Short mmCIF file of C-alpha atoms in Angstrom, two decimals:
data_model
loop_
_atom_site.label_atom_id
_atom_site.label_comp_id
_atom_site.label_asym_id
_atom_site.label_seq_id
_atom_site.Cartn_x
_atom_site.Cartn_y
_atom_site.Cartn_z
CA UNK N 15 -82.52 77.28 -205.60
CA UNK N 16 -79.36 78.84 -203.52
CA UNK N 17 -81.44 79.97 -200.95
CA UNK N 18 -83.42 76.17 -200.77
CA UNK N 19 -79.96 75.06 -200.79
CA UNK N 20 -78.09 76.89 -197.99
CA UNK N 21 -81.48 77.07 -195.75
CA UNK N 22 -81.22 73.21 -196.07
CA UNK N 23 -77.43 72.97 -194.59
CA UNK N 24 -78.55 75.53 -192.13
CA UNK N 25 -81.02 73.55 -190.83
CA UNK N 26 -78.60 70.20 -190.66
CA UNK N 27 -76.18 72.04 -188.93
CA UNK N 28 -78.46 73.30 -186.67
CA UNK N 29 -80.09 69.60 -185.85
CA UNK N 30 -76.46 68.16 -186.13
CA UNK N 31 -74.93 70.72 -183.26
CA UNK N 32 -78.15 70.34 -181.13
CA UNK N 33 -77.93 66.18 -181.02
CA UNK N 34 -74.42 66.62 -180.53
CA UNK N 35 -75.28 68.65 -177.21
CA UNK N 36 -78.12 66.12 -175.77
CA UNK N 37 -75.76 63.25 -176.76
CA UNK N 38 -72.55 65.37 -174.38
CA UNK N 39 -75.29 65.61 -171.59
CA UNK N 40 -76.33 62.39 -171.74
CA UNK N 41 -72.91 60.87 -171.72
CA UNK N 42 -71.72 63.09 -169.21
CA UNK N 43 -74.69 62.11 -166.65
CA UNK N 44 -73.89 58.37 -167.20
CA UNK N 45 -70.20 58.95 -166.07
CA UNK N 46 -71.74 59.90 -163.05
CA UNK N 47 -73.89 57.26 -162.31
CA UNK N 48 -70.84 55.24 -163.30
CA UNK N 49 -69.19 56.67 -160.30
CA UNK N 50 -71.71 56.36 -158.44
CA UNK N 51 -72.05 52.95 -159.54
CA UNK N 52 -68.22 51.81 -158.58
CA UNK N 53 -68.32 53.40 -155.44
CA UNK N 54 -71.57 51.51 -154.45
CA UNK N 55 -69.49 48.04 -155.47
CA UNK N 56 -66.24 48.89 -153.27
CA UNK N 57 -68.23 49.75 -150.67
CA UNK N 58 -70.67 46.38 -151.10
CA UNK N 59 -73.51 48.69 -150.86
CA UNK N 60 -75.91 46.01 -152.71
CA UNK N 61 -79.26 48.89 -152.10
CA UNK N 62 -77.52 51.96 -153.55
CA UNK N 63 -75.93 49.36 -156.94
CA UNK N 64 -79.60 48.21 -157.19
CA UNK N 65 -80.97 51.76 -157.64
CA UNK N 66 -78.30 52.65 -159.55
CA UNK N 67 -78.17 49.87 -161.93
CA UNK N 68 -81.47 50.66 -163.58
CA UNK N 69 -80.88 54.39 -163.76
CA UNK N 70 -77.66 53.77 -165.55
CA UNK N 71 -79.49 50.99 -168.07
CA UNK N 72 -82.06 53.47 -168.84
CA UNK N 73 -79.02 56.34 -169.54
CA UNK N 74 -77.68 53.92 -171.90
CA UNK N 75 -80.70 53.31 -173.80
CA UNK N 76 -81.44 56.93 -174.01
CA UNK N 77 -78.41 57.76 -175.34
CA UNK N 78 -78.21 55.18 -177.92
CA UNK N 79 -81.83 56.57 -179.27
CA UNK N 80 -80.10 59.92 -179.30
CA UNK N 81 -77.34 58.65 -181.84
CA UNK N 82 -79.77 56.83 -183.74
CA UNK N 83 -82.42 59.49 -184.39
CA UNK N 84 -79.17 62.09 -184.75
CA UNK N 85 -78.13 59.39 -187.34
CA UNK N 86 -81.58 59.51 -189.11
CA UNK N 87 -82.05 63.28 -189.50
CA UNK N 88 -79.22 63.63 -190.74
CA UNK N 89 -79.79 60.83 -193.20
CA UNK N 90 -83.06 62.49 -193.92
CA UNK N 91 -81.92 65.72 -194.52
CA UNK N 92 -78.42 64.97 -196.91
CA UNK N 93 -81.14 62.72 -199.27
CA UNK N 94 -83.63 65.79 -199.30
CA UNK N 95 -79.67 68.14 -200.30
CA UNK N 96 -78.89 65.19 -202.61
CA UNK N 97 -82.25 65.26 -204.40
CA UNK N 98 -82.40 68.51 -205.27
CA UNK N 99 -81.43 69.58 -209.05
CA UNK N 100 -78.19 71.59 -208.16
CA UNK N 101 -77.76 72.46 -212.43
CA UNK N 102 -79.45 75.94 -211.13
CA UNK N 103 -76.03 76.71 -208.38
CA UNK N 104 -74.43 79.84 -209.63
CA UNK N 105 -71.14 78.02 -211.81
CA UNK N 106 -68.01 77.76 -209.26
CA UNK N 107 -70.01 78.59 -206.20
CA UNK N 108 -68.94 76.26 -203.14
CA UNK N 109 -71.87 75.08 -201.03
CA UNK N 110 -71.11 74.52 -196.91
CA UNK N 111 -69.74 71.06 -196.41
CA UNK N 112 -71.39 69.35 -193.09
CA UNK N 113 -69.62 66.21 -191.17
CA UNK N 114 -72.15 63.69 -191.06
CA UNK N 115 -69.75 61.36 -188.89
CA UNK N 116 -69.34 58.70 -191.33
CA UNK N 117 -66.95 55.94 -190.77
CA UNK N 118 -64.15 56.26 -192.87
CA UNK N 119 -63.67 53.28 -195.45
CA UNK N 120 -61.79 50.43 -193.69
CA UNK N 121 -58.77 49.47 -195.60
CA UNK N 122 -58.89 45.75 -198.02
CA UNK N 123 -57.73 42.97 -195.50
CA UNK N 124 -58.32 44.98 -191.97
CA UNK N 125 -59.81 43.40 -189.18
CA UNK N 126 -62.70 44.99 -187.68
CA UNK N 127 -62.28 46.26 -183.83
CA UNK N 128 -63.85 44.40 -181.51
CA UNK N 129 -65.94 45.61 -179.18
CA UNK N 130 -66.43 43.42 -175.85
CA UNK N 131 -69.58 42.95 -173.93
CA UNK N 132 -69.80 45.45 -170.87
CA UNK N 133 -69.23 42.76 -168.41
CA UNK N 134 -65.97 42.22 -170.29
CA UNK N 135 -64.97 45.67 -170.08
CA UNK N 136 -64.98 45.93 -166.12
CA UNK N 137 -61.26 46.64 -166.02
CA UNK N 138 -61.97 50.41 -168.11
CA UNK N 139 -60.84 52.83 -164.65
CA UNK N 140 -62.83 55.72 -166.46
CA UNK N 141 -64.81 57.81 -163.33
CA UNK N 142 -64.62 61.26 -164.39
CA UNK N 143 -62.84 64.07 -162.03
CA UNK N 144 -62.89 63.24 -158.55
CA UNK N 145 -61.12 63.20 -155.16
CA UNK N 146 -61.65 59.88 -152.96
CA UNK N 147 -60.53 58.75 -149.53
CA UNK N 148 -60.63 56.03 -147.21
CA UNK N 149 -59.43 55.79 -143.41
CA UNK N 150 -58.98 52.56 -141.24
CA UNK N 151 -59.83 53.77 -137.52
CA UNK N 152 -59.67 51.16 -134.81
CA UNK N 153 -60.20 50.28 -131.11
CA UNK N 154 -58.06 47.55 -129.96
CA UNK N 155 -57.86 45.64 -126.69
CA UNK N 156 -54.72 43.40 -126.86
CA UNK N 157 -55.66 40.07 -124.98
CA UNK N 158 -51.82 38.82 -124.49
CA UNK N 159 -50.12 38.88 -120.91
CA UNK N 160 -47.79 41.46 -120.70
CA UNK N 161 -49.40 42.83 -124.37
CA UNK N 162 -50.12 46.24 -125.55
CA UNK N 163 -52.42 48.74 -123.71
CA UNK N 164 -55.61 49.33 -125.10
CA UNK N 165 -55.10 52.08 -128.10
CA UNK N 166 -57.07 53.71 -130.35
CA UNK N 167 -55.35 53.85 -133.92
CA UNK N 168 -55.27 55.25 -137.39
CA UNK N 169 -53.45 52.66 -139.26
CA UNK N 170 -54.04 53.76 -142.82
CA UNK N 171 -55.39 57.13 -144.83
CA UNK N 172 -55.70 56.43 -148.32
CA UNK N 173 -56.27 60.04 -150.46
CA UNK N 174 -56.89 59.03 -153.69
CA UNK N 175 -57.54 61.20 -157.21
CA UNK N 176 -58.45 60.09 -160.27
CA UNK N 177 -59.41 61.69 -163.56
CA UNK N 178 -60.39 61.14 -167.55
CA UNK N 179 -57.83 62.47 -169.95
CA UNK N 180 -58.39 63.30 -173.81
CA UNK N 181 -58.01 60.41 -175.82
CA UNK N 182 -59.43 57.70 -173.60
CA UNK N 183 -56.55 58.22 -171.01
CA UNK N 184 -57.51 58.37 -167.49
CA UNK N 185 -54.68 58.90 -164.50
CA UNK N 186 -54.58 57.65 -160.82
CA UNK N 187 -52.39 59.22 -157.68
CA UNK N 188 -52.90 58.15 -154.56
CA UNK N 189 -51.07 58.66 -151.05
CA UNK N 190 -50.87 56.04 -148.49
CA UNK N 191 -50.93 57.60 -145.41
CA UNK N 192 -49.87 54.91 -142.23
CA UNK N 193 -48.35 53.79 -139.06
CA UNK N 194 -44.72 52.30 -138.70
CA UNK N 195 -42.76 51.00 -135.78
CA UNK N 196 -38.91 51.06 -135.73
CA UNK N 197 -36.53 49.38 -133.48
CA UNK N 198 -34.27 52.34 -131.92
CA UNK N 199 -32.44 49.76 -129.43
CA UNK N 200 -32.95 46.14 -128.73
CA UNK N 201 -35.79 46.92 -125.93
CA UNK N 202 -37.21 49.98 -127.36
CA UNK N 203 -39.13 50.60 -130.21
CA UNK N 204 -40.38 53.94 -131.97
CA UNK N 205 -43.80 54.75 -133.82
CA UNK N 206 -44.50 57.23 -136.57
CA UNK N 207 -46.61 58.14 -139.45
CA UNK N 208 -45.08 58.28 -142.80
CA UNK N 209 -46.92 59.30 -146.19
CA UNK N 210 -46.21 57.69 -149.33
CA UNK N 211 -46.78 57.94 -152.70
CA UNK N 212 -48.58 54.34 -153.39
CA UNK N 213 -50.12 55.13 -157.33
CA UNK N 214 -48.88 57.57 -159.58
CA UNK N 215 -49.34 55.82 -163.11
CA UNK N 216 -51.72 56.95 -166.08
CA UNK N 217 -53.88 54.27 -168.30
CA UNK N 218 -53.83 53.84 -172.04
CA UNK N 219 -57.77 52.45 -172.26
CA UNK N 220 -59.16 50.52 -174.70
CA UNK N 221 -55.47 49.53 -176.90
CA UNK N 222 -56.35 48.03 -180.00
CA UNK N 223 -53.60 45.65 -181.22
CA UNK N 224 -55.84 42.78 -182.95
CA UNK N 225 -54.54 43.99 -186.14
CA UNK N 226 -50.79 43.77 -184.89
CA UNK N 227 -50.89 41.17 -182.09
CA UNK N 228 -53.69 38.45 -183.54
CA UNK N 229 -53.86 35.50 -180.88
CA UNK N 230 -56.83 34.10 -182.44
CA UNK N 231 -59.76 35.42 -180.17
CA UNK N 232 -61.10 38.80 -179.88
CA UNK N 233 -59.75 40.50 -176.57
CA UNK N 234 -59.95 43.71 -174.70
CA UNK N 235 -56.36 45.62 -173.40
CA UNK N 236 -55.54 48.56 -171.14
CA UNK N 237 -52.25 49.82 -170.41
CA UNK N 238 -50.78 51.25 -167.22
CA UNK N 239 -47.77 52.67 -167.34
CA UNK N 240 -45.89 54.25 -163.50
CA UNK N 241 -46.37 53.03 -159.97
CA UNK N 242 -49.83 50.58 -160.02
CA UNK N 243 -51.55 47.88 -158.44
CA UNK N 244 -49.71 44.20 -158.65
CA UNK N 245 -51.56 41.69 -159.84
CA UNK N 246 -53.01 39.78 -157.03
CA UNK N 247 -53.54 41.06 -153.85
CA UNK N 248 -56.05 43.60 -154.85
CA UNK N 249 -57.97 41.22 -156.46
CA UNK N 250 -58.24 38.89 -153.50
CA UNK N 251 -59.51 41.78 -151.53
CA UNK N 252 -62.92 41.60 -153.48
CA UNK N 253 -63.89 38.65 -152.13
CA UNK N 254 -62.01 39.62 -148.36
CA UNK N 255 -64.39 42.90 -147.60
CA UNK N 256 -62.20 43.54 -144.73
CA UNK N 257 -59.35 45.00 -145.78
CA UNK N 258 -60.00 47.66 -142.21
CA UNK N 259 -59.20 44.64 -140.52
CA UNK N 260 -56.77 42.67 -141.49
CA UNK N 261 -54.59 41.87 -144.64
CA UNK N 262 -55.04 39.14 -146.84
CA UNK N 263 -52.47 36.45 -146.45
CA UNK N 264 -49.83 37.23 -149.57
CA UNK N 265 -50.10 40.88 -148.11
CA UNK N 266 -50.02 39.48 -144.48
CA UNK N 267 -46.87 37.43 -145.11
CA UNK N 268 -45.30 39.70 -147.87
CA UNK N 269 -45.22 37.39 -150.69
CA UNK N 270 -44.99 40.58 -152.77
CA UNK N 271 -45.96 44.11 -152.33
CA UNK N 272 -49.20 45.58 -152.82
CA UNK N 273 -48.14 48.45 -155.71
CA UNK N 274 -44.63 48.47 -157.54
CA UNK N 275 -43.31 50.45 -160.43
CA UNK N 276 -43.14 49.48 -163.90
CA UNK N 277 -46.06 48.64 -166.65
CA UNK N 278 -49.25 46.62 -166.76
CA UNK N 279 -51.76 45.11 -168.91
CA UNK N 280 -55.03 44.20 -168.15
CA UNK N 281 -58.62 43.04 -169.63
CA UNK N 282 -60.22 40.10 -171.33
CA UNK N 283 -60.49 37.73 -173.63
CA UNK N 284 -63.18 36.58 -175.07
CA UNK N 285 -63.86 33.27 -175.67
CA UNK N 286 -67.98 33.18 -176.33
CA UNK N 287 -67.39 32.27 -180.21
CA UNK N 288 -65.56 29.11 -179.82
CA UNK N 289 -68.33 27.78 -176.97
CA UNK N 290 -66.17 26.37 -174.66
CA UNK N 291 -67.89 25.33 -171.53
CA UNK N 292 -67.23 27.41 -168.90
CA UNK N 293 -65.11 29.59 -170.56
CA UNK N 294 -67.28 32.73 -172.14
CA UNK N 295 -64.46 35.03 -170.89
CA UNK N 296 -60.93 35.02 -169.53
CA UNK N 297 -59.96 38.32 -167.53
CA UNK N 298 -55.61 38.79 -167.27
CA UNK N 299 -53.57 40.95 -165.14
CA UNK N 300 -49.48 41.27 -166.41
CA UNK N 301 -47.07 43.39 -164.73
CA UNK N 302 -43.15 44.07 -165.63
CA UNK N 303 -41.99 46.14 -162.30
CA UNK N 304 -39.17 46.62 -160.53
CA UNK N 305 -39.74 44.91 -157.54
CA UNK N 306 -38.97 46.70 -154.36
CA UNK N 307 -42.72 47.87 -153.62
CA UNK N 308 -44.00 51.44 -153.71
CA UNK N 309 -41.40 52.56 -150.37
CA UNK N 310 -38.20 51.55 -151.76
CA UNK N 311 -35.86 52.39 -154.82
CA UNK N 312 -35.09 49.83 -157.54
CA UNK N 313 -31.82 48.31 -156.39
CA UNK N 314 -30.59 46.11 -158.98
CA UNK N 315 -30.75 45.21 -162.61
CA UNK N 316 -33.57 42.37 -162.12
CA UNK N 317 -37.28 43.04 -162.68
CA UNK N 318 -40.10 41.41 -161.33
CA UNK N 319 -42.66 39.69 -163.95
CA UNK N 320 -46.62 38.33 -162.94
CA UNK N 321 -49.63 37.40 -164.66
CA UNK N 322 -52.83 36.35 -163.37
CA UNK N 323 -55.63 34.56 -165.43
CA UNK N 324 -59.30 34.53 -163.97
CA UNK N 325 -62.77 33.80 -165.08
CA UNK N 326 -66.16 32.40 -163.99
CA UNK N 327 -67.26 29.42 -165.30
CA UNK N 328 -70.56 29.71 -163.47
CA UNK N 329 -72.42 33.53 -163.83
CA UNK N 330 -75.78 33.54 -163.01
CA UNK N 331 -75.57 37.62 -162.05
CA UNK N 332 -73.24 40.09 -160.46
CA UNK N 333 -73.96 38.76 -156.82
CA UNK N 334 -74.63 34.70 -157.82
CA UNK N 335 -71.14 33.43 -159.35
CA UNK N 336 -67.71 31.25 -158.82
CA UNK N 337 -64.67 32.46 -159.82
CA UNK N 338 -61.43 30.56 -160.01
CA UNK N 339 -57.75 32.43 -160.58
CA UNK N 340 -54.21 31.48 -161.05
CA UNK N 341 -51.20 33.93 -160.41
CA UNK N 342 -47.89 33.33 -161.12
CA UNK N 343 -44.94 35.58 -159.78
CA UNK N 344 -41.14 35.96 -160.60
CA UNK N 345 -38.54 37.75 -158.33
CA UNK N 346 -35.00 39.06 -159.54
CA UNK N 347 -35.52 37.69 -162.52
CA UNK N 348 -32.61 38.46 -165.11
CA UNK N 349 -33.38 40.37 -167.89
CA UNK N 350 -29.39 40.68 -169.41
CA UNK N 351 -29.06 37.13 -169.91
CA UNK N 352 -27.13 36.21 -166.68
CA UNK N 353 -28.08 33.48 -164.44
CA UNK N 354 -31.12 33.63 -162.32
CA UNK N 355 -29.29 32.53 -158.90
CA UNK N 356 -31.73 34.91 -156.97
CA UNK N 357 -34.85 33.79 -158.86
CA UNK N 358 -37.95 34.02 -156.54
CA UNK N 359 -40.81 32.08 -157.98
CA UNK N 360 -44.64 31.77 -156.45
CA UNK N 361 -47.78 30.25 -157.61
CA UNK N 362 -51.27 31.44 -156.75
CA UNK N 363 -54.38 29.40 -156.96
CA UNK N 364 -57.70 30.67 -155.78
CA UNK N 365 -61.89 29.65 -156.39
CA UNK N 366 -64.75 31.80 -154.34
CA UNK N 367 -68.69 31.31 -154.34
CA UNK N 368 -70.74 34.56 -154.32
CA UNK N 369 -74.10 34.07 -153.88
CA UNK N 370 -77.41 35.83 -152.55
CA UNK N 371 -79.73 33.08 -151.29
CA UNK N 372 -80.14 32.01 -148.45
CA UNK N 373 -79.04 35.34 -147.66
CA UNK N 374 -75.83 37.28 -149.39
CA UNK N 375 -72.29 36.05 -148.65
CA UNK N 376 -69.33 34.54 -150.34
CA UNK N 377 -66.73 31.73 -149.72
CA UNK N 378 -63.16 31.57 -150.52
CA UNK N 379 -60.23 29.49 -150.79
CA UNK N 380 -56.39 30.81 -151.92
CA UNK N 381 -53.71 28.73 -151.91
CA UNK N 382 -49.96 29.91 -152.28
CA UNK N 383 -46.50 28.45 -152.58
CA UNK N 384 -43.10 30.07 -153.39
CA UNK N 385 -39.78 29.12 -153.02
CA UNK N 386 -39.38 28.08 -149.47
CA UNK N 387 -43.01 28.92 -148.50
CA UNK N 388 -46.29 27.73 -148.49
CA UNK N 389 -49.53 28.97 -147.19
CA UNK N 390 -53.49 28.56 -147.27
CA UNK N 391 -56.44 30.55 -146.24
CA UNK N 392 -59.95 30.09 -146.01
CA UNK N 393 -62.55 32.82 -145.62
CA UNK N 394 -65.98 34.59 -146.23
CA UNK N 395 -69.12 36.41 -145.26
CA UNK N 396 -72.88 35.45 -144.37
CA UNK N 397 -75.22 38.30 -144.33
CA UNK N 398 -77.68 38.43 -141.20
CA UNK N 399 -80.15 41.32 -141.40
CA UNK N 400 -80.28 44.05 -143.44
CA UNK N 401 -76.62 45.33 -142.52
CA UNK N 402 -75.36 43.07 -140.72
CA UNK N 403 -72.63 40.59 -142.04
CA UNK N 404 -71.21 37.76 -140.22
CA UNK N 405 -67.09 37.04 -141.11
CA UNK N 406 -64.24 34.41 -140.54
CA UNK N 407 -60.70 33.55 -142.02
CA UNK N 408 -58.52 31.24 -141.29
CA UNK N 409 -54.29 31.10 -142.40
CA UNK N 410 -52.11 29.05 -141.85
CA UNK N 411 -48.66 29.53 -143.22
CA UNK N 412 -45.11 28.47 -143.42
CA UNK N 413 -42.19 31.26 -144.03
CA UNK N 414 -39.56 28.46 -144.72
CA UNK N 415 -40.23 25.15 -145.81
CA UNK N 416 -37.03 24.14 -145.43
CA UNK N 417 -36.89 24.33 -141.91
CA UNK N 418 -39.35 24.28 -138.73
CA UNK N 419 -39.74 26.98 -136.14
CA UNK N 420 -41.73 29.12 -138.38
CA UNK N 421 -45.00 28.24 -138.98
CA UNK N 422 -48.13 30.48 -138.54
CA UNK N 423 -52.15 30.03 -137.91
CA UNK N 424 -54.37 32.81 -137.78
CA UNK N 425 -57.74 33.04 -136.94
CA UNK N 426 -60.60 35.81 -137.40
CA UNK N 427 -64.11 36.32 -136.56
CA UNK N 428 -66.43 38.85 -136.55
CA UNK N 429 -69.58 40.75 -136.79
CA UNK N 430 -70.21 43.64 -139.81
CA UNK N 431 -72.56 46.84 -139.55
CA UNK N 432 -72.87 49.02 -142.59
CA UNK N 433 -73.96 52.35 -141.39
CA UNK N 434 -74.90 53.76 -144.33
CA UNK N 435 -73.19 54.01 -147.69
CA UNK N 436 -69.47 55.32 -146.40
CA UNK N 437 -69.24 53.79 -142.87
CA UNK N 438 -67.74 50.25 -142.28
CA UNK N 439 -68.13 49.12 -138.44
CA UNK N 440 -66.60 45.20 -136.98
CA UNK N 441 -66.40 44.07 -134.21
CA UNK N 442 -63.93 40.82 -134.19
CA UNK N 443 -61.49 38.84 -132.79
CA UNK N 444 -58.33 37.88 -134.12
CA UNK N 445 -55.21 35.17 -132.64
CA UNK N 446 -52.02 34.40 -134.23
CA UNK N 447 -49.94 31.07 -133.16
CA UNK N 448 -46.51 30.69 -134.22
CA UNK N 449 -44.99 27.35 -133.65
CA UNK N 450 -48.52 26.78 -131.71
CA UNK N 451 -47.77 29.13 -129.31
CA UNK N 452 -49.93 32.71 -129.41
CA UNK N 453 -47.85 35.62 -130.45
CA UNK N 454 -50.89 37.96 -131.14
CA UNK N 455 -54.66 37.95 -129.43
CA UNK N 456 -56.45 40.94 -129.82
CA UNK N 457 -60.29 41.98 -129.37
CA UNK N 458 -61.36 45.35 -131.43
CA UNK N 459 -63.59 47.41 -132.97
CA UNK N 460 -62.18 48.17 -136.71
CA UNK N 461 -63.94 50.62 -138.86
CA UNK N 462 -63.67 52.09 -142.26
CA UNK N 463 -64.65 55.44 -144.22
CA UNK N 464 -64.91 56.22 -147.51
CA UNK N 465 -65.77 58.93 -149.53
#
C-alpha cells in the first residue's frame, strides 16, 4: 500500500510540474504576440493586427485547455489517492502533500472579483521586456517670403523601455529627445537639442478595491504612480495618426502638457448588467500632478487635477465604431484650503467615426474651452489603396477670449504611404493665419520610424 501510495503522488507531481511548464510556455508566447499585437495598432498596421489577431485567439484557447485538462488530472488522480484504504499506512507516517491550486475559501459577506471582458481591459500596459523607439525626420520647404531655408530636421527621438515586474507591476521610462529654439538677442535666435526624461513612472495593474471602494458597478483600475501620460492629448492622438506631422490642437496651443508628475488612474467601468443603451462600458483617465510638464520643477503648492470619461455607444468591431469623450482640467488648484485666485479651468469634448467601408478612415471633432480660450478642430483619414491614406485638419483657435488680436486657423492636408510595418512617409501642406494674416506656410515631406 505505501509504495501504491507514494508512486501515486509521484506521478501527480510529475503531471502537475509538467502542465505547469506548457502552461509558462504558452503564456509566455502570448505576451509576445501581445507585443506584437500593440505595436501593429500604434503603427495602424491593419495586415500585420489581422494575422496577429487569430494567432493570439488560438494562444488563448490553447492555454485555457491546458489549465483545464491540468485541472482534470489532477482531479483524477487526488480521487484515485482519496479512494484508496490508507488503514494499511505505517501509524504516524506523513505522506507528500501536493498543491492542487485550489482557491482558498472566500470569506462570509466578500464580494467576488470581477473580472472585465478583454475589450475592457485595453488600458493593462503589460508587453514583456523590451526597448522601443520612434524618430520624426522631415523635409521642409517653408513657402513664406522672407521664411526659413529649406532644412532637413529631426524634431523628436522618442527611446522608450518598458518591462513586466513581479506582482502584476509593469514600469515605463522613456526619453524625449528634440529640437528647441531660444532667443539670445531680440534679432537672433539659437537652436539646440535637449534630452529629457518624459516617463519614468511604474503601474500597479489590475487594483482590486470593489470590496473597499463599492460604486455600484463592477470596474477595472490601474495605478500609475511618477512622471506619466496626462489624460487627453494622448488619447486624441489615436484618432490624429500624424503625430510626425503636426500636434494636435491642446498640444499645439499648450492647453496642458503632454506628461506631468504625480499619480493616475485608469480603466473601465462596466455597465453591461444594468443595459443601458449605449453604455456597455465607460473607460476613465484621472490624474493628480503637479503641473509644470515633464521639463520644469514643481513651483508652488497647487496641483493640477483631470479626468476624462469615454466610451462607444456604437461597436460594431475594432475598426467600425464612434467614440465620444469629455475631459475636464484644473490648474493651480489649492489643495491647503486657500483661495483658488489662479484657478485654470478647461473643458474637453470630443466624438470620432472609425470605420472600414467604403474604404478605412476615421472622422473627428474636439472641441475645447478654458478660461480665456476657446478652440475647435476637425480632422481625419480616407484610405486610397493598399497604403495609401489621404489626411486633413482644420483649427481654429482663440488664445484670449477676452480680447482680439489673437486668433488662429490652421490648415493641413496630405497624402500617407506606409512602407512597411515601421516606416511612416507624408507628404502635406500645412498654413497658419493669425488675425487672417499667414504666419506659417510650409510644404514637406514628414516621416516616422518605429521600432
Amino acid at each position: 500500500m505505501k509504495k501504491v501510495i507514494v508512486t501515486l503522488v509521484l506521478v501527480l507531481v510529475s503531471v502537475s510540474l509538467v502542465s505547469a511548464a506548457s502552461i509558462e510556455k504558452q503564456e509566455a508566447y502570448i505576451k509576445q504576440l501581445e507585443s506584437k499585437l500593440h505595436s501593429a495598432k500604434e503603427r495602424g498596421d491593419k495586415a500585420k493586427i489581422e494575422q496577429i489577431k487569430p494567432l493570439l485567439q488560438d494562444a488563448k484557447d490553447t492555454l485555457e485547455s491546458e489549465k483545464k485538462r491540468k485541472a482534470e488530472d489532477e482531479k483524477d488522480l487526488k480521487d484515485a489517492i482519496d479512494s484508496l484504504d490508507l488503514k494499511d499506512a505505517p501509524e504516524g507516517e506523513i505522506l507528500p502533500s501536493v498543491p492542487f491550486d485550489e482557491p482558498a475559501a472566500k470569506e462570509d459577506g466578500a464580494a467576488e472579483k470581477t473580472v472585465l471582458p478583454e475589450r475592457e481591459r485595453h488600458y493593462y500596459e503589460g508587453e514583456g521586456a523590451g526597448i522601443f523607439g520612434k524618430a520624426y525626420i522631415s523635409y521642409v520647404n517653408d513657402l513664406m517670403e522672407n521664411g526659413q531655408p529649406n532644412q532637413f530636421d529631426i524634431s523628436k527621438v522618442f527611446i522608450d523601455y518598458r518591462n513586466d515586474l513581479d506582482g502584476d507591476v509593469s514600469v515605463r521610462f522613456s526619453t524625449d529627445i528634440k529640437r528647441q529654439t531660444y532667443l539670445t538677442s531680440a534679432a537672433t535666435s539659437e537652436s539646440n537639442i535637449n534630452v529629457y526624461l518624459k516617463y519614468a513612472y511604474f503601474t500597479l495593474n489590475d487594483v482590486y478595491l470593489e470590496d473597499y471602494l463599492p460604486i455600484g458597478v463592477p470596474y477595472s483600475m490601474n495605478i500609475r504612480i511618477g512622471q506619466s501620460p496626462t489624460h487627453w492629448i494622448g488619447f486624441m492622438e489615436k484618432f490624429w495618426n500624424f503625430r510626425y506631422v503636426s500636434k494636435t490642437l491642446t498640444d499645439q496651443y499648450s492647453l496642458f502638457p503632454t506628461a506631468d508628475l504625480g499619480i493616475a488612474a485608469l480603466g473601465a467601468l462596466d455597465f453591461s448588467d444594468i443595459e443601458i443603451p449605449g453604455l456597455e462600458e465607460l473607460n476613465y483617465h484621472f490624474t493628480f500632478m503637479n503641473g509644470n510638464g515633464y521639463m520644469l520643477p514643481e513651483d508652488n503648492p497647487e496641483k493640477n487635477l483631470a479626468l476624462r470619461l469615454d466610451t462607444q455607444p456604437v461597436y460594431r468591431d475594432e475598426y467600425n465604431n464612434l467614440t465620444v469623450g469629455v475631459g475636464f482640467y484644473a490648474r493651480d488648484l489649492s489643495i491647503t484650503g486657500g483661495e483658488n485666485s489662479d484657478l485654470f479651468k478647461a473643458l474637453n469634448v470630443m466624438g470620432a467615426l472609425q470605420f472600414e467601408s467604403p474604404s478605412d478612415g476615421v472622422i473627428f471633432a474636439e472641441y475645447a474651452r478654458a478660461t480665456n480660450q476657446e478652440g475647435m478642430s476637425f480632422g481625419g483619414q480616407y484610405g486610397v489603396g493598399e497604403n495609401f491614406a489621404l489626411f486633413g485638419r482644420l483649427d481654429n483657435y482663440d488664445m484670449d477670449r477676452s480680447t482680439s488680436g489673437v486668433d488662429y486657423t490652421k490648415s493641413i492636408y496630405g497624402i500617407a504611404y506606409n512602407w512597411g510595418e515601421n516606416v511612416k512617409l507624408a507628404l502635406d501642406y500645412q498654413n497658419e493665419q493669425k488675425n487672417g494674416a499667414d504666419s506659417v506656410k510650409i510644404i514637406g515631406v514628414h516621416s516616422q520610424v518605429a521600432w
